[in-house]
Amino acid sequence: MRRASIPVSALCRRAHLPQTSHLQQRAAIHTGLRSFPAWFVRGGTSNGLVIRSADLPPASSWPSILPPAMGSPDAQHGRQLDGLGSGVSSTSKLVVLAPAGTTPGVAPSDVHVEYTFVQVGIRDGALDTAGNCGNMSSIVGPAAWDMGSDYVADADRPALVAAADAEGVRWATLRIYNTNTGKVIETTFRVAAEDEGGAYCPAGDYVMDGVPGSNSCITMSFLDPAGAKTGRALPTGHAIDTLHLPDGSAVQASLVDVGNPGVFVTGRSIGCPSAEALSPAAIEANAALRTRLDMIRRKGAEMMGMDPDTESVPKIVLLFPPAAEDSDVDICCRAMSMGQAHKAVPLTLALCLGAAAKMDGTLAWQLLREAGRPEDAPAVRIAHPSGLVDVGTTIVDGEIKAAKLLRTARVLMKGEVYY
């Protein structure tokens, strides 16, 4: 017995969708069948895509391509189940690689590859390119190395690889240019022997907090990182500013721009004296606290001359002294990212915090002095919800010349992304 057909209009009513024209219906059929090549990767404590710029249309068309690839917008559920994101800010990311010299004024002789970091809004699908991501930056050098001569010419490779160390391990060094901040990062990573293909080698014994297992270490030196977005390490010229908030209250904050801009406040200034009692889950469960933190972030952004409506930068970070018995930690933090409590710490914010701790008079500097930590220590050890991260800052004659961080990264999959 033949079943009666159901009109499209009836299906639309059942699904509570607006009725569409015939042409719109035909266009919708092709949604999910379009694709572009990409790599799905882990960079530090983030996941995301690595895409060649040549495989995408001009940036003006990205808003119709990149959000659906990640499963956004997902206003109702916030889970990104229809794409490669997973509903948290640290896994809704991507980087687009371009040949050196694509950006006017960037000479191919100075860098090996350019890249643009994109944060994809989970619920609204907005593309945010206001800041950089240190975690995703860690995969850029290895990916450019393995993607071939578009980025690293075969003839140039031998000069970029150091002689094997005592254990027979070889390391390559590339200079990568981040278009979001206009800054250069020098990245050093392990590569296989020539007779094994010479590709990036993620195998190693370096353990990074927040990631299971061990991998080879990637060393990233952020060169001249001060003023990444505002032009100054201290955008207001003050180590500490008083932020007068819309509700009539006030809070002290250090507004610092190194690697990425951050708004740093002490936990005790908002009634949270210790980090132990303030887990990411506790922050997420406290709507009043999240509202207040965003109010502080927005005021800090305004004082830094930035757009308060841009969620990616600046981010807000709560600072806490180390536990009395923990001599291995210099400072503790809890960070917010895109309105969510971060389960670790955004890497560029760790970099910014490490530099702030070396800048006389900032809240971070004060907390280290209260804890009795020496001012001339080579690195600042930061405790976050998933473990520890060390940040080394080189300061010469009062200028921040470089900040160094260690990460791991690996490629998880290569193929076509459908959107």
Short mmCIF file of C-alpha atoms in Angstrom, two decimals:
data_model
loop_
_atom_site.label_atom_id
_atom_site.label_comp_id
_atom_site.label_asym_id
_atom_site.label_seq_id
_atom_site.Cartn_x
_atom_site.Cartn_y
_atom_site.Cartn_z
CA MET A 1 0.00 0.00 0.00
CA ARG A 2 1.47 3.33 -1.04
CA ARG A 3 2.02 5.81 1.79
CA ALA A 4 0.73 9.33 1.33
CA SER A 5 3.47 11.88 0.78
CA ILE A 6 3.88 14.61 3.35
CA PRO A 7 4.17 18.17 2.02
CA VAL A 8 7.34 20.09 2.87
CA SER A 9 5.17 22.75 4.50
CA ALA A 10 3.88 20.16 6.98
CA LEU A 11 7.40 19.03 7.83
CA CYS A 12 8.36 22.64 8.44
CA ARG A 13 5.47 23.03 10.85
CA ARG A 14 6.38 19.84 12.70
CA ALA A 15 9.99 20.98 13.09
CA HIS A 16 8.86 24.52 13.93
CA LEU A 17 10.97 25.85 11.06
CA PRO A 18 10.09 28.77 8.80
CA GLN A 19 8.76 27.79 5.38
CA THR A 20 11.26 28.42 2.62
CA SER A 21 11.17 29.00 -1.10
CA HIS A 22 12.05 26.29 -3.61
CA LEU A 23 15.48 27.85 -4.26
CA GLN A 24 16.20 28.09 -0.55
CA GLN A 25 15.24 24.44 -0.13
CA ARG A 26 17.65 23.47 -2.94
CA ALA A 27 20.44 25.48 -1.30
CA ALA A 28 19.76 23.82 2.04
CA ILE A 29 20.17 20.38 0.43
CA HIS A 30 23.79 21.21 -0.32
CA THR A 31 24.50 22.32 3.26
CA GLY A 32 26.69 19.61 4.77
CA LEU A 33 27.98 18.50 1.37
CA ARG A 34 30.43 21.36 0.88
CA SER A 35 33.93 20.79 2.24
CA PHE A 36 37.50 22.04 2.54
CA PRO A 37 40.73 20.22 3.49
CA ALA A 38 42.00 20.70 7.03
CA TRP A 39 43.91 19.07 9.87
CA PHE A 40 42.27 18.46 13.23
CA VAL A 41 44.89 19.04 15.91
CA ARG A 42 45.71 19.47 19.55
CA GLY A 43 47.79 22.49 20.39
CA GLY A 44 48.66 22.66 24.09
CA THR A 45 45.38 22.37 25.97
CA SER A 46 43.27 23.36 22.96
CA ASN A 47 41.78 21.52 20.00
CA GLY A 48 40.95 22.96 16.61
CA LEU A 49 41.59 23.08 12.89
CA VAL A 50 44.64 24.00 10.84
CA ILE A 51 43.67 25.27 7.37
CA ARG A 52 45.68 26.57 4.44
CA SER A 53 44.58 30.02 3.31
CA ALA A 54 44.70 28.71 -0.28
CA ASP A 55 41.92 26.26 0.60
CA LEU A 56 39.56 29.01 1.72
CA PRO A 57 37.93 31.92 -0.10
CA PRO A 58 38.80 35.49 0.98
CA ALA A 59 38.33 36.27 4.66
CA SER A 60 35.10 38.15 3.93
CA SER A 61 33.49 34.77 3.15
CA TRP A 62 34.75 32.96 6.26
CA PRO A 63 31.61 33.73 8.36
CA SER A 64 29.54 31.48 6.07
CA ILE A 65 32.07 28.62 6.17
CA LEU A 66 34.00 28.37 9.43
CA PRO A 67 31.14 28.53 11.98
CA PRO A 68 29.16 25.62 10.47
CA ALA A 69 32.39 23.60 10.21
CA MET A 70 32.72 23.92 14.00
CA GLY A 71 29.01 23.36 14.66
CA SER A 72 28.04 26.97 15.28
CA PRO A 73 25.85 28.83 15.84
CA ASP A 74 24.28 26.60 18.49
CA ALA A 75 22.20 29.10 20.44
CA GLN A 76 19.88 26.55 22.00
CA HIS A 77 22.26 23.82 23.17
CA GLY A 78 25.79 25.27 23.08
CA ARG A 79 27.28 21.84 22.28
CA GLN A 80 28.35 22.19 18.61
CA LEU A 81 27.27 18.61 17.92
CA ASP A 82 26.84 19.32 14.20
CA GLY A 83 30.51 20.26 13.75
CA LEU A 84 34.01 19.71 15.09
CA GLY A 85 33.74 21.92 18.15
CA SER A 86 32.69 20.48 21.49
CA GLY A 87 30.94 23.31 23.27
CA VAL A 88 33.85 24.87 25.19
CA SER A 89 35.95 27.85 24.18
CA SER A 90 39.24 25.91 24.19
CA THR A 91 37.96 23.52 21.50
CA SER A 92 36.22 26.04 19.21
CA LYS A 93 39.34 27.35 17.54
CA LEU A 94 41.25 27.29 14.28
CA VAL A 95 44.33 28.74 12.62
CA VAL A 96 44.68 29.69 8.96
CA LEU A 97 48.21 29.44 7.52
CA ALA A 98 49.46 31.70 4.75
CA PRO A 99 52.84 32.04 2.99
CA ALA A 100 55.28 34.55 4.43
CA GLY A 101 54.90 37.93 2.77
CA THR A 102 51.12 37.71 2.44
CA THR A 103 50.74 40.60 4.90
CA PRO A 104 52.10 43.90 3.55
CA GLY A 105 55.29 44.86 5.34
CA VAL A 106 56.12 41.30 6.44
CA ALA A 107 59.21 40.19 4.54
CA PRO A 108 59.60 36.50 3.65
CA SER A 109 63.20 36.83 4.73
CA ASP A 110 62.08 37.62 8.30
CA VAL A 111 59.52 34.85 8.89
CA HIS A 112 58.70 31.43 7.46
CA VAL A 113 54.91 31.42 7.73
CA GLU A 114 52.04 33.70 8.68
CA TYR A 115 48.95 32.60 10.55
CA THR A 116 45.65 34.00 11.73
CA PHE A 117 43.95 32.65 14.83
CA VAL A 118 40.14 32.50 14.81
CA GLN A 119 37.94 31.94 17.87
CA VAL A 120 34.51 30.67 16.82
CA GLY A 121 31.59 31.73 19.00
CA ILE A 122 29.81 28.62 20.24
CA ARG A 123 26.29 29.99 20.51
CA ASP A 124 26.39 32.92 18.09
CA GLY A 125 28.90 31.68 15.52
CA ALA A 126 30.77 34.98 15.56
CA LEU A 127 34.36 34.89 14.31
CA ASP A 128 36.72 36.66 16.69
CA THR A 129 40.21 37.50 15.44
CA ALA A 130 40.99 40.19 18.00
CA GLY A 131 43.70 38.22 19.82
CA ASN A 132 46.10 35.31 19.49
CA CYS A 133 45.97 31.85 21.08
CA GLY A 134 49.24 30.58 22.49
CA ASN A 135 48.08 26.97 22.67
CA MET A 136 47.04 26.80 19.02
CA SER A 137 50.20 28.71 18.08
CA SER A 138 52.21 25.69 19.23
CA ILE A 139 51.05 23.59 16.26
CA VAL A 140 51.75 26.27 13.62
CA GLY A 141 55.47 25.59 13.25
CA PRO A 142 55.16 21.80 13.04
CA ALA A 143 52.20 22.05 10.65
CA ALA A 144 53.99 24.52 8.36
CA TRP A 145 57.04 22.25 8.39
CA ASP A 146 54.99 19.22 7.31
CA MET A 147 52.77 21.03 4.79
CA GLY A 148 55.63 21.43 2.36
CA SER A 149 57.31 24.03 0.22
CA ASP A 150 54.50 26.59 0.40
CA TYR A 151 55.93 27.53 3.77
CA VAL A 152 59.39 25.98 4.12
CA ALA A 153 61.39 25.38 0.95
CA ASP A 154 63.21 22.05 0.76
CA ALA A 155 66.50 23.86 0.13
CA ASP A 156 66.10 25.88 3.33
CA ARG A 157 65.36 22.98 5.66
CA PRO A 158 68.91 21.80 6.48
CA ALA A 159 69.90 25.23 7.80
CA LEU A 160 66.82 25.31 10.07
CA VAL A 161 67.67 22.05 11.85
CA ALA A 162 70.22 22.02 14.64
CA ALA A 163 72.73 19.20 14.88
CA ALA A 164 71.40 16.21 16.78
CA ASP A 165 71.76 16.52 20.55
CA ALA A 166 73.45 14.01 22.86
CA GLU A 167 70.45 11.70 22.58
CA GLY A 168 70.39 11.89 18.80
CA VAL A 169 67.30 14.15 18.70
CA ARG A 170 67.08 16.86 16.02
CA TRP A 171 65.28 20.18 16.50
CA ALA A 172 64.02 22.63 13.86
CA THR A 173 63.35 26.33 14.49
CA LEU A 174 60.91 28.50 12.54
CA ARG A 175 59.82 32.10 12.90
CA ILE A 176 56.04 32.43 12.66
CA TYR A 177 54.14 35.70 12.27
CA ASN A 178 50.80 36.13 14.02
CA THR A 179 48.56 38.49 12.05
CA ASN A 180 46.20 39.07 15.01
CA THR A 181 48.87 40.81 17.07
CA GLY A 182 51.54 41.66 14.50
CA LYS A 183 54.11 39.76 16.57
CA VAL A 184 56.72 37.12 15.76
CA ILE A 185 57.17 33.86 17.65
CA GLU A 186 60.27 31.70 17.38
CA THR A 187 59.22 28.07 17.72
CA THR A 188 61.51 25.06 18.15
CA PHE A 189 60.23 21.50 17.77
CA ARG A 190 61.50 17.97 17.25
CA VAL A 191 61.89 16.53 13.75
CA ALA A 192 62.64 12.99 12.65
CA ALA A 193 65.92 11.91 11.08
CA GLU A 194 66.37 12.49 7.35
CA ASP A 195 66.22 8.77 6.60
CA GLU A 196 62.87 8.70 8.40
CA GLY A 197 61.42 11.53 6.31
CA GLY A 198 62.44 14.49 8.47
CA ALA A 199 58.85 15.32 9.48
CA TYR A 200 57.67 16.76 12.78
CA CYS A 201 58.05 14.17 15.52
CA PRO A 202 55.58 14.48 18.44
CA ALA A 203 57.12 11.56 20.37
CA GLY A 204 58.97 12.53 23.53
CA ASP A 205 59.04 12.46 27.31
CA TYR A 206 57.84 15.98 28.14
CA VAL A 207 54.69 15.93 30.28
CA MET A 208 52.41 18.96 30.05
CA ASP A 209 49.81 19.51 32.75
CA GLY A 210 46.28 19.21 31.44
CA VAL A 211 47.20 16.70 28.71
CA PRO A 212 47.53 12.92 29.28
CA GLY A 213 50.74 11.13 28.37
CA SER A 214 53.97 12.65 27.11
CA ASN A 215 55.17 14.24 23.87
CA SER A 216 58.15 16.09 22.50
CA CYS A 217 58.51 19.61 23.83
CA ILE A 218 57.77 22.67 21.71
CA THR A 219 59.57 25.82 22.87
CA MET A 220 57.93 29.10 21.93
CA SER A 221 59.72 32.41 22.35
CA PHE A 222 57.36 35.35 21.91
CA LEU A 223 59.61 38.13 20.60
CA ASP A 224 58.98 41.73 21.66
CA PRO A 225 55.57 40.68 23.09
CA ALA A 226 54.65 43.92 24.88
CA GLY A 227 51.76 45.96 23.54
CA ALA A 228 50.34 43.19 21.36
CA LYS A 229 46.99 45.00 20.98
CA THR A 230 47.40 48.39 22.64
CA GLY A 231 51.02 49.26 21.84
CA ARG A 232 52.11 49.36 25.50
CA ALA A 233 52.80 46.76 28.20
CA LEU A 234 50.83 48.97 30.62
CA PRO A 235 48.16 50.57 28.42
CA THR A 236 47.13 53.13 31.05
CA GLY A 237 50.69 53.79 32.18
CA HIS A 238 49.89 52.49 35.69
CA ALA A 239 50.84 49.24 37.39
CA ILE A 240 47.48 49.32 39.21
CA ASP A 241 44.27 51.11 38.24
CA THR A 242 41.04 51.59 40.15
CA LEU A 243 38.07 50.42 38.11
CA HIS A 244 34.79 52.18 38.98
CA LEU A 245 32.02 49.78 38.05
CA PRO A 246 28.44 50.49 36.92
CA ASP A 247 27.00 49.18 40.20
CA GLY A 248 28.84 51.90 42.14
CA SER A 249 31.59 49.64 43.50
CA ALA A 250 35.28 49.82 42.69
CA VAL A 251 38.06 47.27 42.36
CA GLN A 252 41.80 47.50 41.82
CA ALA A 253 43.22 45.85 38.70
CA SER A 254 46.45 45.57 36.77
CA LEU A 255 45.79 46.12 33.07
CA VAL A 256 48.66 44.47 31.20
CA ASP A 257 49.23 43.80 27.50
CA VAL A 258 52.01 41.27 26.87
CA GLY A 259 51.28 38.58 24.28
CA ASN A 260 47.57 39.30 24.75
CA PRO A 261 45.92 41.89 27.02
CA GLY A 262 44.63 40.83 30.43
CA VAL A 263 42.67 42.31 33.31
CA PHE A 264 44.20 40.99 36.54
CA VAL A 265 42.43 41.28 39.89
CA THR A 266 43.09 39.53 43.19
CA GLY A 267 40.65 36.92 44.40
CA ARG A 268 40.41 38.58 47.79
CA SER A 269 39.20 41.81 46.18
CA ILE A 270 36.01 40.02 45.17
CA GLY A 271 35.64 38.00 48.37
CA CYS A 272 37.52 34.85 47.30
CA PRO A 273 40.74 34.66 49.32
CA SER A 274 41.99 31.24 48.13
CA ALA A 275 42.13 29.42 44.81
CA GLU A 276 41.30 26.06 46.37
CA ALA A 277 37.68 27.05 46.99
CA LEU A 278 37.17 28.45 43.49
CA SER A 279 37.23 25.66 40.93
CA PRO A 280 36.06 26.26 37.34
CA ALA A 281 32.87 24.34 38.21
CA ALA A 282 32.27 26.61 41.21
CA ILE A 283 32.66 29.68 39.00
CA GLU A 284 30.27 28.28 36.40
CA ALA A 285 27.69 27.59 39.13
CA ASN A 286 27.91 31.16 40.48
CA ALA A 287 26.01 33.39 38.04
CA ALA A 288 26.45 36.48 40.23
CA LEU A 289 30.24 36.03 40.27
CA ARG A 290 30.41 35.55 36.51
CA THR A 291 28.34 38.68 35.99
CA ARG A 292 30.66 40.67 38.25
CA LEU A 293 33.78 39.33 36.55
CA ASP A 294 32.42 40.33 33.16
CA MET A 295 31.59 43.78 34.52
CA ILE A 296 35.21 44.12 35.63
CA ARG A 297 36.49 42.80 32.30
CA ARG A 298 34.38 45.25 30.33
CA LYS A 299 35.53 48.22 32.41
CA GLY A 300 39.14 47.11 32.06
CA ALA A 301 38.73 46.84 28.30
CA GLU A 302 37.31 50.35 28.17
CA MET A 303 40.25 51.76 30.16
CA MET A 304 42.68 49.96 27.84
CA GLY A 305 41.04 51.61 24.83
CA MET A 306 39.54 48.33 23.62
CA ASP A 307 36.04 47.24 22.67
CA PRO A 308 34.24 45.82 25.74
CA ASP A 309 31.92 43.82 23.47
CA THR A 310 34.84 41.75 22.14
CA GLU A 311 34.90 38.74 24.46
CA SER A 312 38.25 37.26 23.42
CA VAL A 313 40.41 40.18 24.58
CA PRO A 314 41.04 41.29 27.14
CA LYS A 315 40.38 38.28 29.33
CA ILE A 316 40.00 38.54 33.09
CA VAL A 317 42.21 36.56 35.47
CA LEU A 318 41.84 36.14 39.23
CA LEU A 319 45.10 36.02 41.18
CA PHE A 320 45.79 34.19 44.44
CA PRO A 321 48.85 33.67 46.63
CA PRO A 322 50.30 30.16 46.72
CA ALA A 323 49.39 27.89 49.61
CA ALA A 324 51.79 28.38 52.51
CA GLU A 325 53.13 24.84 52.24
CA ASP A 326 53.60 24.95 48.44
CA SER A 327 57.08 26.32 47.85
CA ASP A 328 57.13 25.14 44.21
CA VAL A 329 54.39 27.56 43.14
CA ASP A 330 54.79 31.33 42.78
CA ILE A 331 51.20 32.39 42.09
CA CYS A 332 47.78 30.79 41.45
CA CYS A 333 45.16 31.88 38.95
CA ARG A 334 41.65 31.30 37.67
CA ALA A 335 40.84 32.63 34.19
CA MET A 336 37.71 33.32 32.19
CA SER A 337 37.58 32.74 28.44
CA MET A 338 34.64 33.74 26.24
CA GLY A 339 32.38 33.92 29.29
CA GLN A 340 33.39 30.47 30.56
CA ALA A 341 35.67 29.45 33.41
CA HIS A 342 38.82 28.04 31.80
CA LYS A 343 39.80 24.54 32.93
CA ALA A 344 43.49 25.46 32.74
CA VAL A 345 44.73 28.91 31.70
CA PRO A 346 44.83 30.54 28.23
CA LEU A 347 48.49 30.34 27.29
CA THR A 348 48.90 33.95 26.20
CA LEU A 349 47.34 34.98 29.52
CA ALA A 350 49.89 32.84 31.35
CA LEU A 351 52.56 34.62 29.32
CA CYS A 352 51.03 37.98 30.23
CA LEU A 353 50.80 37.02 33.90
CA GLY A 354 54.41 35.80 33.96
CA ALA A 355 55.53 39.13 32.54
CA ALA A 356 53.26 41.10 34.90
CA ALA A 357 54.84 39.31 37.84
CA LYS A 358 58.18 40.81 36.76
CA MET A 359 56.80 44.36 36.43
CA ASP A 360 57.33 46.48 39.53
CA GLY A 361 54.14 47.38 41.37
CA THR A 362 51.57 45.21 39.59
CA LEU A 363 49.20 43.05 41.64
CA ALA A 364 51.05 39.94 40.48
CA TRP A 365 54.39 41.47 41.48
CA GLN A 366 52.96 42.33 44.93
CA LEU A 367 51.67 38.78 45.48
CA LEU A 368 55.09 37.32 44.70
CA ARG A 369 56.74 39.72 47.15
CA GLU A 370 54.19 38.80 49.83
CA ALA A 371 55.00 35.13 49.23
CA GLY A 372 58.71 35.83 49.61
CA ARG A 373 59.63 34.85 46.06
CA PRO A 374 62.91 36.27 44.69
CA GLU A 375 62.71 38.99 42.07
CA ASP A 376 65.57 37.51 39.99
CA ALA A 377 64.10 34.02 39.50
CA PRO A 378 64.51 32.88 35.87
CA ALA A 379 60.84 31.87 35.55
CA VAL A 380 57.48 32.34 37.24
CA ARG A 381 55.61 29.12 38.08
CA ILE A 382 51.85 29.57 37.76
CA ALA A 383 49.34 27.12 39.24
CA HIS A 384 46.06 26.72 37.35
CA PRO A 385 43.15 24.26 37.71
CA SER A 386 44.88 21.59 35.59
CA GLY A 387 48.41 21.92 36.94
CA LEU A 388 51.41 24.19 36.45
CA VAL A 389 52.99 26.30 33.72
CA ASP A 390 56.38 28.04 33.79
CA VAL A 391 56.89 31.38 32.05
CA GLY A 392 60.33 32.85 31.47
CA THR A 393 60.54 36.56 30.70
CA THR A 394 63.61 38.37 29.36
CA ILE A 395 63.73 42.05 30.36
CA VAL A 396 66.58 44.30 29.26
CA ASP A 397 66.78 47.92 30.48
CA GLY A 398 63.12 47.79 31.45
CA GLU A 399 61.95 46.47 28.06
CA ILE A 400 60.38 43.04 27.64
CA LYS A 401 62.43 41.41 24.89
CA ALA A 402 60.94 37.92 24.96
CA ALA A 403 58.73 35.55 26.89
CA LYS A 404 59.24 31.81 26.70
CA LEU A 405 56.76 28.96 27.15
CA LEU A 406 56.78 25.18 26.66
CA ARG A 407 53.92 23.25 25.04
CA THR A 408 53.21 19.99 23.21
CA ALA A 409 51.07 19.44 20.13
CA ARG A 410 50.16 16.80 17.60
CA VAL A 411 48.02 16.21 14.53
CA LEU A 412 44.97 14.08 15.30
CA MET A 413 43.43 13.76 11.83
CA LYS A 414 43.78 14.99 8.25
CA GLY A 415 40.93 15.13 5.78
CA GLU A 416 37.89 17.04 4.56
CA VAL A 417 35.68 19.14 6.81
CA TYR A 418 32.05 19.24 5.68
CA TYR A 419 29.86 22.22 6.45
#
